[in-house]
Tab-separated table of C-alpha atoms in Angstrom:
chain	number	residue	atom	x	y	z
A	964	UNK	CA	10.482	-28.765	11.686
A	965	UNK	CA	7.642	-26.616	12.971
A	966	UNK	CA	5.793	-27.302	9.789
A	967	UNK	CA	6.139	-31.013	10.381
A	968	UNK	CA	4.820	-30.534	13.898
A	969	UNK	CA	1.836	-28.606	12.603
A	970	UNK	CA	0.970	-31.323	10.125
A	971	UNK	CA	1.402	-34.025	12.776
A	972	UNK	CA	-0.858	-32.095	15.124
A	973	UNK	CA	-3.516	-31.772	12.430
A	974	UNK	CA	-3.398	-35.495	11.709
A	975	UNK	CA	-3.579	-36.267	15.419
A	976	UNK	CA	-6.534	-33.919	15.852
A	977	UNK	CA	-8.377	-35.551	13.007
A	978	UNK	CA	-7.718	-38.973	14.484
A	979	UNK	CA	-8.942	-37.924	17.910
A	980	UNK	CA	-12.059	-36.298	16.490
A	981	UNK	CA	-12.732	-39.355	14.392
A	982	UNK	CA	-12.281	-41.646	17.365
A	983	UNK	CA	-14.652	-39.541	19.416
A	984	UNK	CA	-17.324	-39.712	16.771
A	985	UNK	CA	-16.994	-43.454	16.440
A	986	UNK	CA	-17.190	-43.907	20.210
A	987	UNK	CA	-20.285	-41.715	20.377
A	988	UNK	CA	-21.764	-43.546	17.435
A	989	UNK	CA	-21.427	-46.805	19.276
A	990	UNK	CA	-22.842	-45.224	22.439
A	991	UNK	CA	-19.893	-46.597	24.375
A	992	UNK	CA	-20.316	-44.324	27.344
A	993	UNK	CA	-19.676	-40.819	28.477
A	994	UNK	CA	-16.270	-41.449	29.972
A	995	UNK	CA	-14.616	-42.269	26.630
A	996	UNK	CA	-16.092	-39.128	25.064
A	997	UNK	CA	-14.903	-37.021	27.939
A	998	UNK	CA	-11.443	-38.521	27.584
A	999	UNK	CA	-11.301	-37.624	23.895
A	1000	UNK	CA	-12.439	-34.100	24.689
A	1001	UNK	CA	-9.676	-33.777	27.268
A	1002	UNK	CA	-7.118	-34.884	24.699
A	1003	UNK	CA	-8.465	-32.339	22.239
A	1004	UNK	CA	-8.140	-29.568	24.790
A	1005	UNK	CA	-4.566	-30.631	25.393
A	1006	UNK	CA	-3.637	-30.033	21.735
A	1007	UNK	CA	-2.073	-26.700	20.837
A	1008	UNK	CA	-4.342	-24.272	19.022
A	1009	UNK	CA	-3.957	-24.095	15.248
A	1010	UNK	CA	-1.721	-21.186	14.240
A	1011	UNK	CA	-3.532	-18.176	12.814
A	1012	UNK	CA	-2.722	-17.685	9.107
A	1013	UNK	CA	-0.234	-14.899	8.440
A	1014	UNK	CA	-2.510	-13.262	5.914
A	1015	UNK	CA	-6.214	-12.608	5.699
A	1016	UNK	CA	-7.735	-13.116	2.256
A	1017	UNK	CA	-10.673	-10.770	1.843
A	1018	UNK	CA	-13.933	-11.458	0.083
A	1019	UNK	CA	-13.387	-11.855	-3.670
A	1020	UNK	CA	-14.754	-8.850	-5.530
A	1021	UNK	CA	-15.993	-8.580	-9.099
A	1022	UNK	CA	-14.201	-6.283	-11.505
A	1023	UNK	CA	-15.143	-2.683	-10.812
A	1024	UNK	CA	-14.976	0.591	-12.696
A	1025	UNK	CA	-14.941	-1.130	-16.071
A	1026	UNK	CA	-16.701	1.736	-17.807
A	1027	UNK	CA	-13.710	3.959	-17.138
A	1028	UNK	CA	-11.179	1.413	-18.418
A	1029	UNK	CA	-9.549	1.823	-21.833
A	1030	UNK	CA	-7.277	-0.765	-23.406
A	1031	UNK	CA	-4.302	-0.155	-25.655
A	1032	UNK	CA	-1.452	-2.144	-27.067
A	1033	UNK	CA	1.451	-1.688	-29.447
A	1034	UNK	CA	2.174	-3.143	-32.846
A	1035	UNK	CA	4.472	-6.158	-32.600
A	1036	UNK	CA	5.152	-6.521	-36.302
A	1037	UNK	CA	4.330	-4.463	-39.367
A	1038	UNK	CA	0.785	-5.415	-40.286
A	1039	UNK	CA	-2.028	-4.521	-42.639
A	1040	UNK	CA	-5.259	-3.491	-40.904
A	1041	UNK	CA	-8.381	-4.649	-42.715
A	1042	UNK	CA	-11.985	-3.473	-42.780
A	1043	UNK	CA	-13.485	-6.522	-41.054
A	1044	UNK	CA	-12.204	-9.544	-39.079
A	1045	UNK	CA	-11.589	-11.632	-42.150
A	1046	UNK	CA	-8.251	-12.290	-43.902
A	1047	UNK	CA	-9.902	-11.584	-47.251
A	1048	UNK	CA	-11.259	-8.226	-46.165
A	1049	UNK	CA	-10.244	-4.926	-47.750
A	1050	UNK	CA	-6.984	-3.361	-46.529
A	1051	UNK	CA	-7.471	-0.101	-44.651
A	1052	UNK	CA	-3.951	0.884	-43.611
A	1053	UNK	CA	-0.523	-0.502	-42.850
A	1054	UNK	CA	0.638	-0.194	-39.272
A	1055	UNK	CA	4.360	0.332	-38.830
A	1056	UNK	CA	6.332	-0.944	-35.876
A	1057	UNK	CA	7.331	2.530	-34.692
A	1058	UNK	CA	6.056	6.089	-34.736
A	1059	UNK	CA	7.921	8.954	-36.333
A	1060	UNK	CA	9.227	9.758	-32.843
A	1061	UNK	CA	10.733	6.275	-32.584
A	1062	UNK	CA	8.347	4.993	-29.921
A	1063	UNK	CA	6.324	1.782	-30.343
A	1064	UNK	CA	3.260	2.305	-32.497
A	1065	UNK	CA	0.297	2.407	-30.122
A	1066	UNK	CA	-3.277	1.526	-31.021
A	1067	UNK	CA	-6.427	1.801	-28.918
A	1068	UNK	CA	-8.377	-1.440	-28.628
A	1069	UNK	CA	-12.065	-1.079	-29.444
A	1070	UNK	CA	-13.094	-4.752	-29.446
A	1071	UNK	CA	-12.126	-8.318	-30.264
A	1072	UNK	CA	-13.643	-11.111	-32.277
A	1073	UNK	CA	-12.751	-14.603	-33.475
A	1074	UNK	CA	-13.221	-15.531	-37.128
A	1075	UNK	CA	-14.640	-18.813	-38.341
A	1076	UNK	CA	-11.175	-20.403	-38.235
A	1077	UNK	CA	-10.851	-19.493	-34.564
A	1078	UNK	CA	-8.244	-16.785	-35.114
A	1079	UNK	CA	-8.610	-13.756	-32.869
A	1080	UNK	CA	-8.892	-10.294	-34.430
A	1081	UNK	CA	-8.615	-6.992	-32.626
A	1082	UNK	CA	-10.619	-3.901	-33.582
A	1083	UNK	CA	-8.348	-0.862	-33.300
A	1084	UNK	CA	-8.368	2.863	-33.835
A	1085	UNK	CA	-5.902	3.709	-36.597
A	1086	UNK	CA	-3.445	6.652	-36.533
A	1087	UNK	CA	-4.101	7.500	-40.183
A	1088	UNK	CA	-6.026	9.997	-42.247
A	1089	UNK	CA	-8.897	10.441	-42.389
A	1090	UNK	CA	-8.992	10.878	-38.619
A	1091	UNK	CA	-11.402	8.451	-37.005
A	1092	UNK	CA	-10.338	5.504	-39.165
A	1093	UNK	CA	-10.730	2.067	-37.628
A	1094	UNK	CA	-9.607	-1.393	-38.685
A	1095	UNK	CA	-9.055	-5.001	-37.645
A	1096	UNK	CA	-5.677	-6.560	-36.949
A	1097	UNK	CA	-4.704	-10.131	-36.135
A	1098	UNK	CA	-4.070	-10.583	-32.428
A	1099	UNK	CA	-0.623	-12.055	-32.995
A	1100	UNK	CA	0.505	-8.790	-34.628
A	1101	UNK	CA	-0.046	-6.967	-31.344
A	1102	UNK	CA	1.728	-7.109	-27.998
A	1103	UNK	CA	0.413	-7.172	-24.423
A	1104	UNK	CA	-2.760	-5.313	-23.536
A	1105	UNK	CA	-2.331	-2.344	-21.242
A	1106	UNK	CA	-5.074	-0.352	-19.611
A	1107	UNK	CA	-5.673	3.151	-18.362
A	1108	UNK	CA	-8.496	4.709	-16.419
A	1109	UNK	CA	-7.855	8.274	-17.498
A	1110	UNK	CA	-9.443	10.315	-20.268
A	1111	UNK	CA	-8.466	13.719	-21.646
A	1112	UNK	CA	-11.002	16.049	-23.229
A	1113	UNK	CA	-9.897	19.138	-25.153
A	1114	UNK	CA	-12.694	21.610	-25.727
A	1115	UNK	CA	-11.891	23.840	-28.699
A	1116	UNK	CA	-14.741	26.235	-27.954
A	1117	UNK	CA	-13.911	26.737	-24.273
A	1118	UNK	CA	-10.167	26.371	-24.861
A	1119	UNK	CA	-9.715	23.946	-21.981
A	1120	UNK	CA	-8.133	20.558	-21.369
A	1121	UNK	CA	-9.766	18.363	-18.732
A	1122	UNK	CA	-8.374	15.095	-17.438
A	1123	UNK	CA	-10.595	12.620	-15.588
A	1124	UNK	CA	-9.501	9.519	-13.715
A	1125	UNK	CA	-12.167	6.899	-13.006
A	1126	UNK	CA	-14.714	9.477	-14.117
A	1127	UNK	CA	-13.582	12.184	-11.693
A	1128	UNK	CA	-11.945	15.390	-12.909
A	1129	UNK	CA	-8.364	15.596	-11.639
A	1130	UNK	CA	-6.970	18.321	-13.896
A	1131	UNK	CA	-8.211	21.302	-15.884
A	1132	UNK	CA	-6.209	24.022	-17.612
A	1133	UNK	CA	-6.530	26.571	-20.413
A	1134	UNK	CA	-5.055	25.599	-23.766
A	1135	UNK	CA	-4.053	27.004	-27.106
A	1136	UNK	CA	-5.450	25.223	-30.162
A	1137	UNK	CA	-5.104	25.532	-33.929
A	1138	UNK	CA	-5.769	28.679	-35.864
A	1139	UNK	CA	-8.712	28.676	-38.261
A	1140	UNK	CA	-6.519	27.764	-41.247
A	1141	UNK	CA	-4.733	24.960	-39.326
A	1142	UNK	CA	-7.515	23.620	-37.137
A	1143	UNK	CA	-6.997	21.124	-34.358
A	1144	UNK	CA	-8.945	18.094	-35.634
A	1145	UNK	CA	-12.089	16.995	-33.867
A	1146	UNK	CA	-12.555	13.343	-32.896
A	1147	UNK	CA	-11.409	10.442	-30.727
A	1148	UNK	CA	-7.679	9.786	-30.478
A	1149	UNK	CA	-5.060	8.416	-28.093
A	1150	UNK	CA	-2.005	9.812	-26.317
A	1151	UNK	CA	0.708	7.608	-27.770
A	1152	UNK	CA	4.132	8.833	-26.642
A	1153	UNK	CA	5.921	11.015	-24.178
A	1154	UNK	CA	8.966	12.978	-25.297
A	1155	UNK	CA	11.433	14.554	-22.900
A	1156	UNK	CA	14.798	16.285	-22.788
A	1157	UNK	CA	14.602	17.792	-26.232
A	1158	UNK	CA	16.328	20.995	-27.129
A	1159	UNK	CA	13.550	23.145	-28.596
A	1160	UNK	CA	12.057	25.661	-26.126
A	1161	UNK	CA	9.186	26.120	-28.587
A	1162	UNK	CA	7.632	22.849	-27.333
A	1163	UNK	CA	8.293	23.513	-23.648
A	1164	UNK	CA	9.798	20.991	-21.216
A	1165	UNK	CA	7.883	17.934	-22.372
A	1166	UNK	CA	5.565	16.809	-25.146
A	1167	UNK	CA	2.970	14.117	-25.631
A	1168	UNK	CA	2.430	12.600	-29.055
A	1169	UNK	CA	-1.116	11.759	-30.094
A	1170	UNK	CA	-2.733	9.762	-32.888
A	1171	UNK	CA	-4.523	12.887	-34.171
A	1172	UNK	CA	-3.317	14.240	-37.503
A	1173	UNK	CA	-3.710	17.603	-39.094
A	1174	UNK	CA	-6.011	17.277	-42.105
A	1175	UNK	CA	-4.273	20.300	-43.607
A	1176	UNK	CA	-0.560	19.973	-42.902
A	1177	UNK	CA	-0.264	16.529	-44.446
A	1178	UNK	CA	3.276	17.072	-45.710
A	1179	UNK	CA	4.577	18.164	-42.308
A	1180	UNK	CA	7.692	16.252	-41.183
A	1181	UNK	CA	6.640	13.096	-39.388
A	1182	UNK	CA	3.205	13.134	-40.997
A	1183	UNK	CA	1.593	16.163	-39.378
A	1184	UNK	CA	0.704	14.613	-36.036
A	1185	UNK	CA	-0.841	16.762	-33.338
A	1186	UNK	CA	1.067	16.994	-30.068
A	1187	UNK	CA	0.238	18.190	-26.592
A	1188	UNK	CA	3.123	20.310	-25.413
A	1189	UNK	CA	4.367	23.362	-23.573
A	1190	UNK	CA	5.333	26.723	-24.935
A	1191	UNK	CA	7.850	29.556	-24.788
A	1192	UNK	CA	5.024	32.067	-25.216
A	1193	UNK	CA	2.631	31.388	-22.316
A	1194	UNK	CA	0.963	34.783	-22.679
A	1195	UNK	CA	-0.846	33.516	-25.804
A	1196	UNK	CA	-2.744	30.834	-23.840
A	1197	UNK	CA	-5.717	30.472	-24.000
A	1198	UNK	CA	-6.158	31.171	-27.675
A	1199	UNK	CA	-6.341	29.929	-31.253
A	1200	UNK	CA	-2.664	30.167	-31.852
A	1201	UNK	CA	-1.133	26.923	-33.081
A	1202	UNK	CA	-0.675	24.894	-36.251
A	1203	UNK	CA	-3.053	22.319	-34.776
A	1204	UNK	CA	-1.147	21.226	-31.663
A	1205	UNK	CA	-2.559	21.633	-28.179
A	1206	UNK	CA	-0.388	23.989	-26.171
A	1207	UNK	CA	-0.387	24.357	-22.412
A	1208	UNK	CA	1.514	26.661	-20.102
A	1209	UNK	CA	4.596	24.798	-18.939
A	1210	UNK	CA	3.504	24.578	-15.306
A	1211	UNK	CA	0.172	23.123	-16.383
A	1212	UNK	CA	1.870	20.683	-18.742
A	1213	UNK	CA	4.168	19.381	-16.016
A	1214	UNK	CA	1.172	18.946	-13.728
A	1215	UNK	CA	-0.647	17.047	-16.489
A	1216	UNK	CA	2.404	14.866	-17.080
A	1217	UNK	CA	2.272	13.659	-13.492
A	1218	UNK	CA	-1.333	12.560	-13.938
A	1219	UNK	CA	-1.697	11.313	-17.508
A	1220	UNK	CA	-0.212	7.986	-18.643
A	1221	UNK	CA	0.506	7.139	-22.260
A	1222	UNK	CA	-2.488	5.303	-23.692
A	1223	UNK	CA	-4.987	7.825	-22.344
A	1224	UNK	CA	-7.911	8.323	-24.746
A	1225	UNK	CA	-8.119	11.873	-26.093
A	1226	UNK	CA	-11.359	13.453	-27.220
A	1227	UNK	CA	-11.119	16.730	-29.091
A	1228	UNK	CA	-14.488	18.386	-29.357
B	867	UNK	CA	8.033	-30.005	-26.470
B	868	UNK	CA	8.594	-27.075	-24.121
B	869	UNK	CA	8.564	-26.984	-20.350
B	870	UNK	CA	4.877	-26.226	-19.966
B	871	UNK	CA	3.970	-29.090	-22.254
B	872	UNK	CA	6.253	-31.450	-20.327
B	873	UNK	CA	4.605	-30.333	-17.138
B	874	UNK	CA	1.166	-30.918	-18.578
B	875	UNK	CA	2.216	-34.394	-19.598
B	876	UNK	CA	3.203	-35.096	-16.023
B	877	UNK	CA	-0.122	-33.965	-14.596
B	878	UNK	CA	-2.224	-35.358	-17.415
B	879	UNK	CA	-2.197	-38.978	-16.420
B	880	UNK	CA	-5.248	-39.938	-18.426
B	881	UNK	CA	-3.844	-38.377	-21.580
B	882	UNK	CA	-6.978	-36.465	-22.449
B	883	UNK	CA	-5.339	-33.097	-22.199
B	884	UNK	CA	-2.428	-34.160	-24.383
B	885	UNK	CA	-4.794	-35.464	-27.006
B	886	UNK	CA	-6.754	-32.251	-27.085
B	887	UNK	CA	-3.608	-30.215	-27.067
B	888	UNK	CA	-2.235	-32.091	-30.009
B	889	UNK	CA	-5.312	-31.156	-31.996
B	890	UNK	CA	-5.216	-27.542	-31.017
B	891	UNK	CA	-3.102	-24.794	-32.449
B	892	UNK	CA	0.298	-24.901	-30.853
B	893	UNK	CA	0.924	-21.332	-31.867
B	894	UNK	CA	-2.156	-20.029	-30.131
B	895	UNK	CA	-1.489	-21.975	-26.971
B	896	UNK	CA	2.127	-21.200	-26.364
B	897	UNK	CA	3.521	-19.714	-29.419
B	898	UNK	CA	5.899	-17.161	-30.665
B	899	UNK	CA	6.055	-14.104	-28.558
B	900	UNK	CA	8.482	-11.303	-28.183
B	901	UNK	CA	11.496	-11.871	-26.038
B	902	UNK	CA	10.201	-12.190	-22.518
B	903	UNK	CA	11.538	-11.612	-19.115
B	904	UNK	CA	10.411	-15.122	-18.385
B	905	UNK	CA	11.469	-16.480	-15.089
B	906	UNK	CA	13.150	-13.278	-14.032
B	907	UNK	CA	9.981	-11.928	-12.518
B	908	UNK	CA	9.470	-15.137	-10.596
B	909	UNK	CA	13.022	-15.808	-9.585
B	910	UNK	CA	14.241	-15.470	-6.068
B	911	UNK	CA	15.305	-11.991	-5.180
B	912	UNK	CA	17.273	-10.830	-2.196
B	913	UNK	CA	14.764	-10.567	0.579
B	914	UNK	CA	15.044	-8.433	3.627
B	915	UNK	CA	12.973	-9.318	6.617
B	916	UNK	CA	9.525	-7.745	6.550
B	917	UNK	CA	7.850	-7.048	9.837
B	918	UNK	CA	7.507	-10.341	11.646
B	919	UNK	CA	8.659	-12.440	8.704
B	920	UNK	CA	12.012	-14.009	8.067
B	921	UNK	CA	13.889	-13.360	4.855
B	922	UNK	CA	13.339	-16.959	3.733
B	923	UNK	CA	9.576	-16.667	4.081
B	924	UNK	CA	9.478	-13.239	2.425
B	925	UNK	CA	11.319	-14.740	-0.514
B	926	UNK	CA	8.854	-17.624	-0.828
B	927	UNK	CA	5.868	-15.318	-0.400
B	928	UNK	CA	7.154	-13.130	-3.223
B	929	UNK	CA	7.554	-16.180	-5.399
B	930	UNK	CA	3.941	-17.126	-4.659
B	931	UNK	CA	2.875	-13.542	-5.325
B	932	UNK	CA	4.439	-13.774	-8.791
B	933	UNK	CA	2.287	-16.781	-9.592
B	934	UNK	CA	-0.782	-15.071	-8.149
B	935	UNK	CA	-0.093	-11.995	-10.317
B	936	UNK	CA	0.072	-14.290	-13.331
B	937	UNK	CA	-3.197	-16.041	-12.540
B	938	UNK	CA	-5.071	-12.876	-11.586
B	939	UNK	CA	-3.982	-11.135	-14.796
B	940	UNK	CA	-4.927	-14.160	-16.870
B	941	UNK	CA	-8.485	-14.482	-15.549
B	942	UNK	CA	-9.037	-10.734	-15.479
B	943	UNK	CA	-8.007	-10.348	-19.104
B	944	UNK	CA	-10.193	-13.310	-20.056
B	945	UNK	CA	-13.186	-11.715	-18.372
B	946	UNK	CA	-12.499	-8.359	-19.951
B	947	UNK	CA	-12.163	-9.875	-23.406
B	948	UNK	CA	-15.794	-11.036	-23.233
B	949	UNK	CA	-14.790	-13.956	-25.448
B	950	UNK	CA	-15.791	-16.661	-22.975
B	951	UNK	CA	-19.316	-17.992	-22.741
B	952	UNK	CA	-21.573	-20.018	-20.449
B	953	UNK	CA	-20.157	-21.869	-17.467
B	954	UNK	CA	-16.596	-21.114	-18.543
B	955	UNK	CA	-17.259	-17.363	-18.407
B	956	UNK	CA	-18.853	-17.724	-14.983
B	957	UNK	CA	-15.945	-19.817	-13.722
B	958	UNK	CA	-13.410	-17.288	-15.047
B	959	UNK	CA	-15.243	-14.484	-13.227
B	960	UNK	CA	-15.321	-16.407	-9.966
B	961	UNK	CA	-11.754	-17.690	-10.063
B	962	UNK	CA	-10.442	-14.321	-11.243
B	963	UNK	CA	-12.009	-12.578	-8.253
B	964	UNK	CA	-10.380	-15.132	-5.942
B	965	UNK	CA	-6.950	-14.730	-7.530
B	966	UNK	CA	-7.221	-10.953	-7.223
B	967	UNK	CA	-8.116	-11.392	-3.541
B	968	UNK	CA	-4.982	-13.527	-3.131
B	969	UNK	CA	-2.866	-10.815	-4.749
B	970	UNK	CA	-4.347	-8.157	-2.479
B	971	UNK	CA	-3.671	-10.275	0.597
B	972	UNK	CA	-0.053	-10.961	-0.408
B	973	UNK	CA	0.564	-7.294	-1.166
B	974	UNK	CA	-0.840	-6.294	2.208
B	975	UNK	CA	1.290	-8.845	4.028
B	976	UNK	CA	4.508	-8.057	2.185
B	977	UNK	CA	4.076	-4.283	2.027
B	978	UNK	CA	7.202	-2.609	0.685
B	979	UNK	CA	8.874	-6.010	0.307
B	980	UNK	CA	6.476	-7.120	-2.415
B	981	UNK	CA	7.728	-7.595	-5.968
B	982	UNK	CA	6.233	-5.339	-8.637
B	983	UNK	CA	3.527	-6.658	-10.883
B	984	UNK	CA	5.077	-7.881	-14.150
B	985	UNK	CA	3.571	-7.117	-17.557
B	986	UNK	CA	1.783	-10.070	-19.124
B	987	UNK	CA	1.227	-10.827	-22.771
B	988	UNK	CA	-1.168	-13.750	-23.066
B	989	UNK	CA	-0.967	-13.702	-26.859
B	990	UNK	CA	-4.648	-14.268	-27.417
B	991	UNK	CA	-5.211	-17.316	-25.196
B	992	UNK	CA	-7.615	-15.271	-23.089
B	993	UNK	CA	-9.729	-14.559	-26.149
B	994	UNK	CA	-10.451	-18.097	-27.289
B	995	UNK	CA	-12.426	-20.416	-25.052
B	996	UNK	CA	-10.525	-23.627	-25.742
B	997	UNK	CA	-7.131	-21.965	-25.529
B	998	UNK	CA	-8.238	-20.283	-22.316
B	999	UNK	CA	-9.304	-23.560	-20.713
B	1000	UNK	CA	-6.143	-25.392	-21.676
B	1001	UNK	CA	-4.014	-22.633	-20.215
B	1002	UNK	CA	-6.194	-22.415	-17.105
B	1003	UNK	CA	-5.682	-26.136	-16.470
B	1004	UNK	CA	-1.941	-25.674	-16.815
B	1005	UNK	CA	-1.818	-22.619	-14.535
B	1006	UNK	CA	-3.904	-24.184	-11.796
B	1007	UNK	CA	-1.980	-27.445	-11.790
B	1008	UNK	CA	1.193	-25.390	-11.809
B	1009	UNK	CA	0.106	-23.313	-8.826
B	1010	UNK	CA	-0.861	-26.400	-6.840
B	1011	UNK	CA	2.516	-28.015	-7.516
B	1012	UNK	CA	4.337	-24.775	-6.685
B	1013	UNK	CA	2.620	-24.285	-3.313
B	1014	UNK	CA	3.269	-27.922	-2.495
B	1015	UNK	CA	6.921	-27.479	-3.379
B	1016	UNK	CA	7.435	-24.466	-1.132
B	1017	UNK	CA	5.259	-25.303	1.893
B	1018	UNK	CA	7.848	-27.547	3.583
B	1019	UNK	CA	10.442	-24.793	3.228
B	1020	UNK	CA	8.440	-22.215	5.151
B	1021	UNK	CA	9.729	-21.455	8.618
B	1022	UNK	CA	6.731	-19.631	10.059
B	1023	UNK	CA	3.739	-21.696	11.125
B	1024	UNK	CA	1.505	-18.714	10.416
B	1025	UNK	CA	2.771	-18.437	6.836
B	1026	UNK	CA	2.432	-22.195	6.411
B	1027	UNK	CA	-1.170	-21.987	7.611
B	1028	UNK	CA	-1.837	-19.278	5.020
B	1029	UNK	CA	-0.110	-21.240	2.250
B	1030	UNK	CA	-2.073	-24.402	3.005
B	1031	UNK	CA	-5.301	-22.386	2.952
B	1032	UNK	CA	-4.490	-21.041	-0.508
B	1033	UNK	CA	-3.081	-24.329	-1.796
B	1034	UNK	CA	-6.392	-26.136	-1.326
B	1035	UNK	CA	-8.235	-23.313	-3.075
B	1036	UNK	CA	-5.892	-23.616	-6.052
B	1037	UNK	CA	-6.509	-27.372	-6.083
B	1038	UNK	CA	-10.262	-26.778	-6.262
B	1039	UNK	CA	-9.692	-24.369	-9.142
B	1040	UNK	CA	-7.558	-26.993	-10.882
B	1041	UNK	CA	-10.317	-29.582	-10.596
B	1042	UNK	CA	-12.910	-27.069	-11.782
B	1043	UNK	CA	-10.932	-26.064	-14.867
B	1044	UNK	CA	-10.140	-29.685	-15.695
B	1045	UNK	CA	-13.818	-30.555	-15.537
B	1046	UNK	CA	-14.749	-27.611	-17.768
B	1047	UNK	CA	-12.079	-28.667	-20.226
B	1048	UNK	CA	-13.501	-32.171	-20.242
B	1049	UNK	CA	-10.692	-34.068	-18.561
B	1050	UNK	CA	-10.639	-36.004	-15.305
B	1051	UNK	CA	-10.641	-33.519	-12.399
B	1052	UNK	CA	-8.782	-35.786	-9.967
B	1053	UNK	CA	-6.463	-38.457	-11.310
B	1054	UNK	CA	-3.808	-39.291	-8.770
B	1055	UNK	CA	-3.739	-40.620	-5.227
B	1056	UNK	CA	-0.697	-38.464	-4.539
B	1057	UNK	CA	0.386	-35.179	-6.123
B	1058	UNK	CA	4.042	-34.397	-6.531
B	1059	UNK	CA	5.468	-30.957	-5.809
B	1060	UNK	CA	7.369	-28.909	-8.371
B	1061	UNK	CA	10.586	-27.125	-7.506
B	1062	UNK	CA	11.117	-23.447	-8.083
B	1063	UNK	CA	13.514	-23.967	-11.017
B	1064	UNK	CA	10.948	-26.262	-12.635
B	1065	UNK	CA	8.188	-23.679	-12.209
B	1066	UNK	CA	10.432	-20.879	-13.463
B	1067	UNK	CA	11.354	-22.822	-16.577
B	1068	UNK	CA	7.713	-23.587	-17.263
B	1069	UNK	CA	6.592	-19.980	-16.839
B	1070	UNK	CA	9.473	-18.744	-18.981
B	1071	UNK	CA	8.597	-21.197	-21.737
B	1072	UNK	CA	5.157	-19.616	-22.165
B	1073	UNK	CA	6.591	-16.137	-22.908
B	1074	UNK	CA	3.573	-14.777	-21.078
B	1075	UNK	CA	5.773	-12.517	-18.964
B	1076	UNK	CA	6.778	-9.635	-21.184
B	1077	UNK	CA	8.768	-6.454	-20.957
B	1078	UNK	CA	6.623	-3.324	-20.715
B	1079	UNK	CA	6.579	-1.207	-23.851
B	1080	UNK	CA	8.826	1.835	-23.569
B	1081	UNK	CA	6.543	4.643	-24.615
B	1082	UNK	CA	8.829	7.592	-23.934
B	1083	UNK	CA	11.795	8.897	-25.879
B	1084	UNK	CA	14.391	11.635	-25.743
B	1085	UNK	CA	13.935	13.154	-29.130
B	1086	UNK	CA	12.840	16.394	-30.746
B	1087	UNK	CA	9.122	16.490	-31.490
B	1088	UNK	CA	8.016	16.778	-35.090
B	1089	UNK	CA	4.478	17.761	-34.208
B	1090	UNK	CA	2.696	20.511	-36.050
B	1091	UNK	CA	3.357	22.926	-33.193
């Protein structure tokens, strides 16, 4: 009912204003104009809107944004955005841990037929492999604004959010014979409530793979996890995984979402 | 014909959109997605009174927020894809910034009563200019019809004033996107509202609202250690 009143008042106001303008336009005298003004003053004030919409702002912080998605159906990644291009790898629906198979999005392009292709980082050997996948083989885009850097020389892990460092901790990395691979990867899963104290309270899966332990169960993927031997950290102690003290790992887990790009240098 | 297509037929009085749609790839426009939450994210949910707002108005505001989330995500993803060109790219940037401002305003007003942002899977329509424009026309016409459908149900004059202010902005967007798509921006002398069930069915039919991927598991790691 109040809404109807508000609309009626608006229509009435418009009519009165219009009448006033017409009267003035015809120069019909000051008294008519004054009468219209009196009527206007008698109208209730328009209600203030319940919300204030601020000034629209352009997208910000894009240089810190990374996009990822998961594989929607088993698909062959090819070398260029062309259905006749050479096959590079087959992407399964799930990882060896049973989580959806995540890929980092590097770019997008339409082919001559108008089909959209997505340039992705592939979780295959050799590390650093890239390929193109049809858009309809992938699910929704997700984004993160975090980035993890593991420095093998300094034995540190550093997490930045929107370009600002929010976490740093000492790490253990691979021994010389089982090196932690260098390159650009992605954090692709988060595993919890497992039984093995060797991995600590929680573990992150990554798309990095050991170039040496290729016959390891699950394919030799490098994880980021805790430890039952914290006294060895920092050090070159692992089979390629990145180990943190459990307290540091739990702190990292509060800050780092799945999909975070990982650079191992 | 699904709900979104039926809706487009209703708003497309001159038939130009239908003709173009018929030529275009149906799959790319609306097609096969994973099982979606669909209308669930946009359905009414039990609303408690937020500060100064009745439960009825909180419920309607949340419904509007769902549509604003959808539009903001759509334009933002289109801009980020860098697949749009020329005036369409500029329009997407401008409209996207406005839709994000709407979302921010709704979130501020609703506070803890606001629904969570759903996950959206636009299935590539943000990465192809023609598919983008067709979908933009549909979304804007949909938003206009939705606001029109809910405005008479609002109890607070202040919320009504806000809704009317946003409704006219959505109508301008609708005309803008129609013009860019090459169809008549303003066809009718009177626009009909759409009910909430109608809107929900239409949104659900797109499968653009998706379940977030579950990226964690309770399993023993097999990492190299």
